[in-house]
Every structure is written in structure tokens, then in C-alpha cells.
Tab-separated table of C-alpha atoms in Angstrom:
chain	number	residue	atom	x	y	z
A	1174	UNK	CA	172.391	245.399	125.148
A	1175	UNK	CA	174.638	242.740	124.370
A	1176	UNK	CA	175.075	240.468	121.364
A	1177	UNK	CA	174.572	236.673	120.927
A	1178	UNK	CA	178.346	236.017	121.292
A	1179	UNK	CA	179.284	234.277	117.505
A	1180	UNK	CA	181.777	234.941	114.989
A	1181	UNK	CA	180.807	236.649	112.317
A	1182	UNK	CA	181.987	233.948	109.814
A	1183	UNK	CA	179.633	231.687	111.502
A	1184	UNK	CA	177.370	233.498	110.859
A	1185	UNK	CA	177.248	234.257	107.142
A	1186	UNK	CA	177.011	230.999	105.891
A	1187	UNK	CA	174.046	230.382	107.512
A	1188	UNK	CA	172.712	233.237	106.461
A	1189	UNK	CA	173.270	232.368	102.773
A	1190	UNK	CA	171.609	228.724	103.519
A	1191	UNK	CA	168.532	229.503	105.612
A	1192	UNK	CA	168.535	233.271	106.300
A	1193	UNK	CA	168.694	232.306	110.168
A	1194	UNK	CA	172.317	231.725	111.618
A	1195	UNK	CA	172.989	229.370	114.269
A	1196	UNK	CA	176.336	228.207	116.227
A	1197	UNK	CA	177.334	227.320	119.832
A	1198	UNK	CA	175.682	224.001	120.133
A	1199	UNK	CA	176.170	221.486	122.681
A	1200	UNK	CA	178.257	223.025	125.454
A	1201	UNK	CA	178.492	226.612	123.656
A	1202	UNK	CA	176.190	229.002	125.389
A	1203	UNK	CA	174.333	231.210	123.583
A	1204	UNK	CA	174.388	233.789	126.218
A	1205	UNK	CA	171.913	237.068	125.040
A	1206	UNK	CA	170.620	240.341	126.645
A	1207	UNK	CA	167.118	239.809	126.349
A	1208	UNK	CA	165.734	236.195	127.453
A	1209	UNK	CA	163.368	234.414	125.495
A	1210	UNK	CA	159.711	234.544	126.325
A	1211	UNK	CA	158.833	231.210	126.887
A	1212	UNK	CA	155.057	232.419	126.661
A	1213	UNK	CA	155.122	233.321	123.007
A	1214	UNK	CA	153.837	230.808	120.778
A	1215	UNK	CA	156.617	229.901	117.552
A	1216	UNK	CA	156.248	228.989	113.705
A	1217	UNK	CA	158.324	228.562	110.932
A	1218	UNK	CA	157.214	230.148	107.430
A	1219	UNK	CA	158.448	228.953	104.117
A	1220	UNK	CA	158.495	230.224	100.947
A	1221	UNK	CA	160.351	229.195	97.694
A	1222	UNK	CA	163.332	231.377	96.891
A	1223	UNK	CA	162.991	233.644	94.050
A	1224	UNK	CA	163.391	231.704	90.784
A	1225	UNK	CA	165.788	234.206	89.270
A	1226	UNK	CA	168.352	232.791	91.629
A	1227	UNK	CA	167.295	229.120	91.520
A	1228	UNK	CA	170.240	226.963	89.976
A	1229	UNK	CA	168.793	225.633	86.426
A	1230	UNK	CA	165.474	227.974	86.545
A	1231	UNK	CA	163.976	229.339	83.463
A	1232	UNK	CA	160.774	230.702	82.446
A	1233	UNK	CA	160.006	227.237	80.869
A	1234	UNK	CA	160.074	225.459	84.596
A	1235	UNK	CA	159.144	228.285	86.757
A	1236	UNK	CA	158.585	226.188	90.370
A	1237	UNK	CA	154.966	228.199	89.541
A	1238	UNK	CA	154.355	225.813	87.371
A	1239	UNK	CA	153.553	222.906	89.712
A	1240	UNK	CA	150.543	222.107	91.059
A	1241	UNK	CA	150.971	219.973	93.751
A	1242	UNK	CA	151.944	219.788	97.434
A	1243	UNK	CA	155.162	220.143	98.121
A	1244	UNK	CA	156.188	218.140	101.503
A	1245	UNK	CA	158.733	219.621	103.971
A	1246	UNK	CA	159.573	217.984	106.929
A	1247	UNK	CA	161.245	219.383	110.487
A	1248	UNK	CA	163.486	217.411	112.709
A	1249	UNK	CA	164.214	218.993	116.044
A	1250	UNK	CA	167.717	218.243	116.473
A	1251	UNK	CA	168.360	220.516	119.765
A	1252	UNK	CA	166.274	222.139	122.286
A	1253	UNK	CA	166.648	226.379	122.451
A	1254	UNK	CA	166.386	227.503	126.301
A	1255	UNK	CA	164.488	230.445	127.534
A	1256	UNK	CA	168.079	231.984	128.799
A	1257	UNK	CA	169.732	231.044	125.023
A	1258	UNK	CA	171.377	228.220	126.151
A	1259	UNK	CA	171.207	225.503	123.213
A	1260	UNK	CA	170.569	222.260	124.434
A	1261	UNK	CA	172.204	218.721	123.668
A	1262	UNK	CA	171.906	217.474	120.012
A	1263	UNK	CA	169.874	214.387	119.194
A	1264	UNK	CA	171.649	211.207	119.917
A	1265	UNK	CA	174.309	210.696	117.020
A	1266	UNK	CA	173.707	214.156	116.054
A	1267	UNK	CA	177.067	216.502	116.004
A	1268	UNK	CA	176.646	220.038	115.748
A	1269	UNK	CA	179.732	221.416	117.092
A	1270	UNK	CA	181.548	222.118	114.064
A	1271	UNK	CA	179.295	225.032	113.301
A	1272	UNK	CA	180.940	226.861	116.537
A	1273	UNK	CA	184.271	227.175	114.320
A	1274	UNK	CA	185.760	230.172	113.376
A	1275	UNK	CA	186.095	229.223	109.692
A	1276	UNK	CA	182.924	227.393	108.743
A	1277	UNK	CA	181.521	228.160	105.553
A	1278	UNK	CA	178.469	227.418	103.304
A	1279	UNK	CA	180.023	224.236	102.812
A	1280	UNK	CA	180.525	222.260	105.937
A	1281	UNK	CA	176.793	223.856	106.941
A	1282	UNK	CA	175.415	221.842	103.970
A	1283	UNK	CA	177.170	218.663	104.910
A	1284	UNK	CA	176.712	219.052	108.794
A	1285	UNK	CA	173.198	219.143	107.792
A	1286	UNK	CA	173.706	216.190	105.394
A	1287	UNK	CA	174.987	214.151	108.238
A	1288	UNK	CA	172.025	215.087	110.233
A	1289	UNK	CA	169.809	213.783	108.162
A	1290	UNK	CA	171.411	210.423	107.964
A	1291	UNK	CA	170.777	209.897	111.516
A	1292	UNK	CA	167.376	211.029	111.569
A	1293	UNK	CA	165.853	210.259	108.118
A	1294	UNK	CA	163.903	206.693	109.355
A	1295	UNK	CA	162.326	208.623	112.443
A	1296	UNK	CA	159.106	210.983	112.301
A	1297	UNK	CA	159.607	213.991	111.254
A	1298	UNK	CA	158.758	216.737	114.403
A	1299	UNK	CA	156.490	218.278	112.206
A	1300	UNK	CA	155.450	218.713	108.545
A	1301	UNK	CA	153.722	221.027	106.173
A	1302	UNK	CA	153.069	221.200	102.641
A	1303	UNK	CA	152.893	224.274	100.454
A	1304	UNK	CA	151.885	224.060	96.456
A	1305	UNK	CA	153.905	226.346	94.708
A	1306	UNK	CA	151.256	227.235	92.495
A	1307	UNK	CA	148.953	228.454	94.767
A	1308	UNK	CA	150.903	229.693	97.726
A	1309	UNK	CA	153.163	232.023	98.329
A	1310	UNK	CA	154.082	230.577	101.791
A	1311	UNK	CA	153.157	228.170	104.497
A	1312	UNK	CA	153.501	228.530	108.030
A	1313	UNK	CA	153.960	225.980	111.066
A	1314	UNK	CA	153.385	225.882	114.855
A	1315	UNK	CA	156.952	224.607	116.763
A	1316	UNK	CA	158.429	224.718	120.047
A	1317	UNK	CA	161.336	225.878	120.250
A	1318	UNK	CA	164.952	224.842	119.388
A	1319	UNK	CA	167.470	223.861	116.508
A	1320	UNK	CA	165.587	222.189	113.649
A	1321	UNK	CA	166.873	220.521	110.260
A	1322	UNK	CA	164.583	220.970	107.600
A	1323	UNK	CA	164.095	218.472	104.617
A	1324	UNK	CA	161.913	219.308	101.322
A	1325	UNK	CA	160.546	216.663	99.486
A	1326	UNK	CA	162.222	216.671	95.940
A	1327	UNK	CA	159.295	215.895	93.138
A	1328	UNK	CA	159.111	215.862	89.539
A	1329	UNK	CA	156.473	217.581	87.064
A	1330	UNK	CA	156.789	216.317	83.693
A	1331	UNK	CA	160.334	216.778	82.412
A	1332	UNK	CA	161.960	218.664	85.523
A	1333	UNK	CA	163.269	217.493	88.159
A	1334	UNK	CA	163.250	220.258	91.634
A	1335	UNK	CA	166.206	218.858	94.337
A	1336	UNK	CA	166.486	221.131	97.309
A	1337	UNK	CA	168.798	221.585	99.637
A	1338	UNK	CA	168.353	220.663	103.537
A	1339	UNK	CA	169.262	223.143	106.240
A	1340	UNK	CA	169.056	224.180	109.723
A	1341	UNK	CA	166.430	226.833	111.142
A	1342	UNK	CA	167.352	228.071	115.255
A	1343	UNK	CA	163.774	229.250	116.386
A	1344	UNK	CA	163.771	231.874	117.892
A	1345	UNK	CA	166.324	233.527	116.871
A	1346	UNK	CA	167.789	237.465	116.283
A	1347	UNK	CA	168.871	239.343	113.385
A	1348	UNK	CA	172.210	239.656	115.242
A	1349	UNK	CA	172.471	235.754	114.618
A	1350	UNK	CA	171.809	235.973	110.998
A	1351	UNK	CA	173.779	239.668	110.748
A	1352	UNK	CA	171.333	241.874	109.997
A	1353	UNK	CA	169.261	239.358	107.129
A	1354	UNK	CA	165.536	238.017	106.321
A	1355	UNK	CA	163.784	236.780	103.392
A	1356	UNK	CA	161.389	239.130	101.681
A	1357	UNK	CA	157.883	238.503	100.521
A	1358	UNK	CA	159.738	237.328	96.765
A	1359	UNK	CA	162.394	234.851	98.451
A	1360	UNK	CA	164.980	237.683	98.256
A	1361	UNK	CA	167.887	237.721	101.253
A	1362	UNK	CA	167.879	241.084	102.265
A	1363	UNK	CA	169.289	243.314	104.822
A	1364	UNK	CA	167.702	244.533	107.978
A	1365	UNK	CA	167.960	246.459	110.948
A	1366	UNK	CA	170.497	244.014	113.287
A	1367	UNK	CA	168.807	243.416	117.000
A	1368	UNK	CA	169.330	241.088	119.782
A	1369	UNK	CA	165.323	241.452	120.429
A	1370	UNK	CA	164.680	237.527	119.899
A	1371	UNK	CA	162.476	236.520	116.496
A	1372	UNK	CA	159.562	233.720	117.181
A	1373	UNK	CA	158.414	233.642	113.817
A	1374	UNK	CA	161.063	233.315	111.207
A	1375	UNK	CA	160.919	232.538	107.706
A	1376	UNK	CA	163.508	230.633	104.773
A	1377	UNK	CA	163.809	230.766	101.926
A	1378	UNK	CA	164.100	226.954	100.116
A	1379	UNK	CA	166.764	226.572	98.080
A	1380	UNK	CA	166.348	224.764	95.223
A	1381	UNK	CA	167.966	223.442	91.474
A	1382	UNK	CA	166.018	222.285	88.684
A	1383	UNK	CA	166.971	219.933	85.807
A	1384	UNK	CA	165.670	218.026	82.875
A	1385	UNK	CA	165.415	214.047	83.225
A	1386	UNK	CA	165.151	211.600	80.711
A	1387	UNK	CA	164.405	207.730	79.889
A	1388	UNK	CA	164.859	205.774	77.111
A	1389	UNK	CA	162.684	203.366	75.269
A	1390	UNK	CA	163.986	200.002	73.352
A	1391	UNK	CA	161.712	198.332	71.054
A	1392	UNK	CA	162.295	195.176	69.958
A	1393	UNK	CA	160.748	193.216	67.143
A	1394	UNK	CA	160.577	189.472	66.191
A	1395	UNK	CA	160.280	187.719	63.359
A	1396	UNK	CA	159.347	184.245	63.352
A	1397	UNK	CA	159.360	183.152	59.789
A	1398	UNK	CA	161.035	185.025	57.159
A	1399	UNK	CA	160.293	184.311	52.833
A	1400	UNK	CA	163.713	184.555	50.860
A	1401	UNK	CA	162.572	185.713	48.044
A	1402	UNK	CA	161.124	189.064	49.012
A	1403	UNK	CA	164.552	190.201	49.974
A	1404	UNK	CA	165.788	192.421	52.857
A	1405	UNK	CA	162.108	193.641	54.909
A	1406	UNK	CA	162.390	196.815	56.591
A	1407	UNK	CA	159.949	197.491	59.447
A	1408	UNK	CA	159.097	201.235	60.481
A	1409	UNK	CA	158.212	202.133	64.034
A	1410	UNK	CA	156.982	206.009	64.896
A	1411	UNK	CA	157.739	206.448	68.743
A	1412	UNK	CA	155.822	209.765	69.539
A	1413	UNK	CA	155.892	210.996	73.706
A	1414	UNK	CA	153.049	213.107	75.262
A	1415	UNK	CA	152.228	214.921	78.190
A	1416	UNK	CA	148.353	215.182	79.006
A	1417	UNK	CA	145.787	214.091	77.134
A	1418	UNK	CA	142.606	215.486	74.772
A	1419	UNK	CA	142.894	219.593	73.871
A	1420	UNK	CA	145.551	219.576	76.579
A	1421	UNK	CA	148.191	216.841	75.004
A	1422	UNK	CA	151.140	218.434	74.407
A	1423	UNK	CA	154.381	216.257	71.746
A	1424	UNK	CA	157.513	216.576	73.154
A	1425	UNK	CA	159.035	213.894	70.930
A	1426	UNK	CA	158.283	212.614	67.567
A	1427	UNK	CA	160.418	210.091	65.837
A	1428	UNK	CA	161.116	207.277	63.489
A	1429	UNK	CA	162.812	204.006	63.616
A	1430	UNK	CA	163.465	201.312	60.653
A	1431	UNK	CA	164.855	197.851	61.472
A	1432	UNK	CA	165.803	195.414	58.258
A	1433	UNK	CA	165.766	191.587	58.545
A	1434	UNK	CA	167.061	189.377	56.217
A	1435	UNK	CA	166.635	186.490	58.192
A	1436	UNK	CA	163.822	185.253	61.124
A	1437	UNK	CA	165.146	186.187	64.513
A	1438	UNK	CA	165.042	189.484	66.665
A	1439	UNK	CA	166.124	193.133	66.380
A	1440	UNK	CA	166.038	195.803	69.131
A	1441	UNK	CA	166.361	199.877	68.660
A	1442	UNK	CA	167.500	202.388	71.540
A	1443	UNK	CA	165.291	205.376	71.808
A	1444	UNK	CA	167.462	207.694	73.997
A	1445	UNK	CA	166.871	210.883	75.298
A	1446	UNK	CA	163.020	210.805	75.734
A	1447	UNK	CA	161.575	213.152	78.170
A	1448	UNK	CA	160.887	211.495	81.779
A	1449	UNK	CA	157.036	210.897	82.986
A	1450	UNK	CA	155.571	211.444	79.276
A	1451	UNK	CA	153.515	208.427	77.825
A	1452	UNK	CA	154.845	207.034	74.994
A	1453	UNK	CA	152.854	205.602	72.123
A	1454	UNK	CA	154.724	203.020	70.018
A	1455	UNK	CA	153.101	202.487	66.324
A	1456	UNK	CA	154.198	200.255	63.582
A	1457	UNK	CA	153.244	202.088	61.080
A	1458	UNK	CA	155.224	200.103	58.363
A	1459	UNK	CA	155.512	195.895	58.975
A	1460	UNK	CA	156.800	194.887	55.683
A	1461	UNK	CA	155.273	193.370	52.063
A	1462	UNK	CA	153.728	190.186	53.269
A	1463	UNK	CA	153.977	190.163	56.957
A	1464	UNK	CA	151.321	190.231	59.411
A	1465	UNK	CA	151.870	191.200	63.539
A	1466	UNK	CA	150.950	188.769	65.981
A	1467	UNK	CA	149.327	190.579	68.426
A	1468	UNK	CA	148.211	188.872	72.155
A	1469	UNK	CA	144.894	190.200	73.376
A	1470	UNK	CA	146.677	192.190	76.321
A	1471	UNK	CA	149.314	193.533	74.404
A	1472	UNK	CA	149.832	197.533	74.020
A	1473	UNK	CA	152.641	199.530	72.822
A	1474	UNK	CA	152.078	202.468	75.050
A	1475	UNK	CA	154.531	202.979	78.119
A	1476	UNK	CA	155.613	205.541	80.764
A	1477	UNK	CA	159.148	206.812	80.638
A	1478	UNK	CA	161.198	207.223	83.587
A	1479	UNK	CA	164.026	209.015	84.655
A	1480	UNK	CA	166.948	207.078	83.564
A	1481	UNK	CA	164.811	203.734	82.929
A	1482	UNK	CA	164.836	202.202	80.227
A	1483	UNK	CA	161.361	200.912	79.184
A	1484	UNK	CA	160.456	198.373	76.641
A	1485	UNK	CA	158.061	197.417	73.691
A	1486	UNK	CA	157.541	194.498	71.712
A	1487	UNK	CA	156.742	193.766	68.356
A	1488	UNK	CA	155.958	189.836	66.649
A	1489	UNK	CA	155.934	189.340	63.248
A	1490	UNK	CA	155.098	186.563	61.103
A	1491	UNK	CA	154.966	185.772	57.143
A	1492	UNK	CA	151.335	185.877	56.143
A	1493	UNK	CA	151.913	183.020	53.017
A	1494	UNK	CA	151.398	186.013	50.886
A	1495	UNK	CA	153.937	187.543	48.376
A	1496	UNK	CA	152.916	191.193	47.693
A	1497	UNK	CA	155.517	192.400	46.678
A	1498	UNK	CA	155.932	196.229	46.562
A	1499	UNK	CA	152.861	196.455	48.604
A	1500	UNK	CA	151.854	196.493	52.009
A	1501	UNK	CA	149.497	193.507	53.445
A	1502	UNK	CA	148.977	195.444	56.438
A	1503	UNK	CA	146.523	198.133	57.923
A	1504	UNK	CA	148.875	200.886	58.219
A	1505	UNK	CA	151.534	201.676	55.860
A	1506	UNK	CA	152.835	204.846	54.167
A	1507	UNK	CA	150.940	206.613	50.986
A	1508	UNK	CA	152.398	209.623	49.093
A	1509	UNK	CA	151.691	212.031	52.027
A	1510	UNK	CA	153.958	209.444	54.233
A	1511	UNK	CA	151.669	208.134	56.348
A	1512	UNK	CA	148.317	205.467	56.884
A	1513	UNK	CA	146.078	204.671	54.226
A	1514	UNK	CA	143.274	201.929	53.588
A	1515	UNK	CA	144.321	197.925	53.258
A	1516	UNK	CA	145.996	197.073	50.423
A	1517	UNK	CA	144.427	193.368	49.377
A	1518	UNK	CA	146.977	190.953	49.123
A	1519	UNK	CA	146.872	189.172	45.364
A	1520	UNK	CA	149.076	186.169	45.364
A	1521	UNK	CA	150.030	183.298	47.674
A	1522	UNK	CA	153.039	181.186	47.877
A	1523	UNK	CA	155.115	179.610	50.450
A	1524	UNK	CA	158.417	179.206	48.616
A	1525	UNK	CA	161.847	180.075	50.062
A	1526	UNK	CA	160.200	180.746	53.817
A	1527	UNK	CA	162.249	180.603	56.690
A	1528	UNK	CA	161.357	180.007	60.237
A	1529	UNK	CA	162.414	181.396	63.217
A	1530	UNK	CA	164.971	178.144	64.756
């Protein structure tokens, strides 16, 4: 029985992309032994690959972790015969390159990189989602041919998940992908190489996870400033959450101190602030005598991006009070270091005030 005529270099780095090998587009025949039943129904399965081997995986961000659908789309790029001829690419589609004697891992990625740029604003052939949490793997009905597959990156909470896009032949033979397949744990392993034509392969999606961040800058105003209370510091806790209730887990606490000497604005840079966590923004120190000046729809709580920078603001404004050494606010700092009751305020004057120009 003869053998799907490739090179076995071909072949590998497909197998290390997608487990299922493909070359001899376009006017390269697949010629094989055994022709394909053009009665028996196809499918694609997918699974995730094992974690263990998952570029920036840890137990922390196990893709397990995620409850959600996860979308991946199919793009038929070529049609597969029923005698193994492939078929003409997609217009502006060029898949000859992968019939070279020296392609690697490498060019496979970018040929399908290229692919995707001319197909990316049309409908997808098909599409499936699978959520990693709950499934293991997802299967879908195709006809058959030479199909680029595209997973939908996401984010949940701090991680980011980018995968790679790749090329599926359906059907195809263990001869094409020498003697691989994907186990049930998203393992490339070895198998028994035969020309007996596959209508129901699975891949394994390749993946790499990383942490993203966003910054916060908060910026305060002060409109009118007295001289004679000296330099005002004003303290701002910046604390970021995920969830909310029993469930709310802190992934950043902090504090910030600006000092005015003069009416006029400030900002701060919160960097490094864990991406889609809320952010709650408190002023838990304003400075003897000074009041905020709140709008009825203001709020100090935002949602960080990755690499956004959100922002917060703060108004100020002398309250023609002069308590010195205390705090004529609701919130300030007691001997544990944090809010107590209202400290009255017990003297007035307006001396030495400046205003904001």
C-alpha cells in the first residue's frame, strides 16, 4: 500500500503545530493507496494541550480555571478530493510553500499567519466553542478539505491565554502526520503509521499565558490653599479586587501621599495594577482644614485594563477652618492607622488663603 508521497520534514512541523501534517497544495497531488470515502461523514475535535507544556502555565492559571466559552473558528482554505488530490487555495491564499523540502515549525506558523490576513473579515466555515472548565473537548461536523483554525484569545482576571493558529487537512493519515495523535490529556504521541485515511481528527490548541496589567493616575485639585497651615499632605489608599462579597479576593493594596503648598493640581502613577480588577480609590487622609468637593455622580471606583491607564479625581477646597493638627474630615488616620469618628473643627479664620488662579 503506498504512502501519501511527502517529505518527511514536511511533515514534522506540522505535526508539532496541529498533530495533522499537510503539504502538496495547489498543483501537488496528494496521490494515496486507499481513496477517500466520500460517504463518511467528518469532524474536527479539540482539546486544550496539556498545561505542563503550555508556554507561561502554572498551577496559579491552569486554562481549568476559566469558565467561559472559548470561541474557535474554521476557515476552509482548500477543498480535499475523494482521490487525495488537494484542491485550489482560497483566492489570495498561498499554500505552496508547505510542499518544500525544508519547511519548519516556523514558516507553518507564518503561512498560517498570512492566511488569516486574507480571510479574517469573512465568516468563519464553521465555529465551536468549548469552556475549558467544563470540557475536555468539543467536536465539529466539516466537509472535507484544508482548514485554518483560529482560537479566540480571552482574558480571566489577570491572565491573558494567546493561541496560536494552524492548519488541520481533514481527512487525513497517520502517514501524513508520521505516525502522531493527541491523547485524551493534549499529549503528542506516537502511533501506529497507516495510509488508511482519518475522518475524525483531533488538535491539540496551543497556547501561552501571561500576566497583564494597567495603571491608575489619580489626580487631586486644590482650589484654595491657607498659608499658614503649611505644606498639606493628602493620603489616597488605592486597593484592586476581583469578585465581590465572601468571594472578593485583594490583589493590590497601596498608599499614596501628595503635598501642596500652593492651590493647583497634583497627579500620582499607580503602575503595575492587575488588569480587569475593580479598583476602589479612598481618600482616607484630605488634610487639617480641607473639605472634598464632591459632584453627585462622582465615584472613585474604576476598571483596570490591560495597558490602560485609568483615571480618578479628587477636588479639594479650604473649609475657612484652621484645625490645625487635626483632621476636619470624615476619614482620617487614628493610632491603629486608619478611619475614626469626625473630629469637630474649633476655630475659623480666613487669613493667608490662597485661591486656585
Amino acid at each position: 500500500m503506498k504512502s501519501l508521497i511527502f517529505k518527511k520534514k514536511n511533515l514534522i512541523a506540522f505535526a508539532m503545530a496541529a498533530v495533522v501534517a499537510v503539504a502538496g497544495f495547489g498543483a501537488y497531488r496528494a496521490q494515496a493507496a486507499v481513496k477517500i470515502d466520500e460517504n463518511e461523514p467528518c469532524s474536527i475535535t479539540v482539546r486544550f494541550e496539556n498545561p505542563a507544556n503550555a508556554t507561561g502555565a502554572t498551577d496559579a492559571n491552569k486554562i481549568t480555571s476559566y469558565n467561559g466559552d472559548v470561541e474557535v473558528d474554521f476557515y476552509k482554505l482548500a477543498e480535499v478530493k475523494v482521490n487525495g488530490d488537494i484542491g485550489t487555495p482560497v483566492s489570495g491564499v498561498d499554500l505552496s510553500a508547505l510542499s518544500n523540502s525544508n519547511v519548519d515549525a516556523a514558516q507553518v506558523k507564518k503561512i498560517a499567519a498570512n492566511a488569516y490576513e486574507k480571510v479574517k473579515d469573512t465568516k468563519p466555515d464553521k465555529t465551536t466553542t468549548i469552556n475549558p472548565s467544563k470540557e475536555t473537548k468539543k467536536s465539529v461536523d466539516v466537509n472535507r478539505g484544508i482548514y485554518l483554525y483560529v482560537v479566540k484569545d480571552f482574558q480571566n482576571n489577570q491572565y491573558e491565554y494567546t493561541f496560536e493558529k494552524s492548519i488541520v487537512m481533514v481527512p487525513y493519515s497517520t502517514t501524513i502526520s508520521q505516525g502522531t495523535k493527541v491523547d485524551e490529556n493534549g499529549n503528542i504521541v506516537e502511533t501506529t503509521t497507516s495510509d488508511e485515511w482519518i475522518y475524525n481528527p483531533e488538535i491539540a490548541l496551543k497556547y501561552s499565558v501571561e500576566e497583564i496589567y494597567g495603571s491608575l493616575v489619580i489626580e487631586k485639585e486644590l482650589k484654595t490653599y491657607n498659608k499658614s497651615l503649611g505644606t498639606t499632605p493628602f493620603v489616597f489608599e488605592v486597593e484592586a479586587s476581583y469578585d465581590k462579597g465572601e468571594s472578593k479576593e485583594i490583589v493590590y493594596s497601596n498608599v499614596f501621599t501628595m503635598n501642596f503648598s500652593e492651590p493647583g493640581k497634583q497627579t500620582v502613577e499607580v503602575p503595575n495594577i492587575p488588569a480587569n480588577s475593580t479598583v476602589v480609590v479612598t481618600e482616607v487622609y484630605s488634610g487639617a482644614s480641607y473639605k472634598e468637593v464632591v459632584s453627585a455622580d462622582e465615584t472613585h471606583k474604576v476598571t483596570i485594563q490591560k495597558d490602560v491607564t485609568a483615571k480618578t479625581k479628587f477636588t479639594n477646597d479650604y473649609d475657612n477652618q484652621t484645625d490645625v493638627g487635626a483632621i476636619s474630615i470624615e476619614n482620617h488616620f487614628n493610632e491603629n492607622g486608619y478611619v475614626d469618628s469626625n473630629i469637630n473643627p474649633n476655630s475659623t479664620t480666613t487669613e493667608n488663603v490662597e485661591t486656585e488662579n
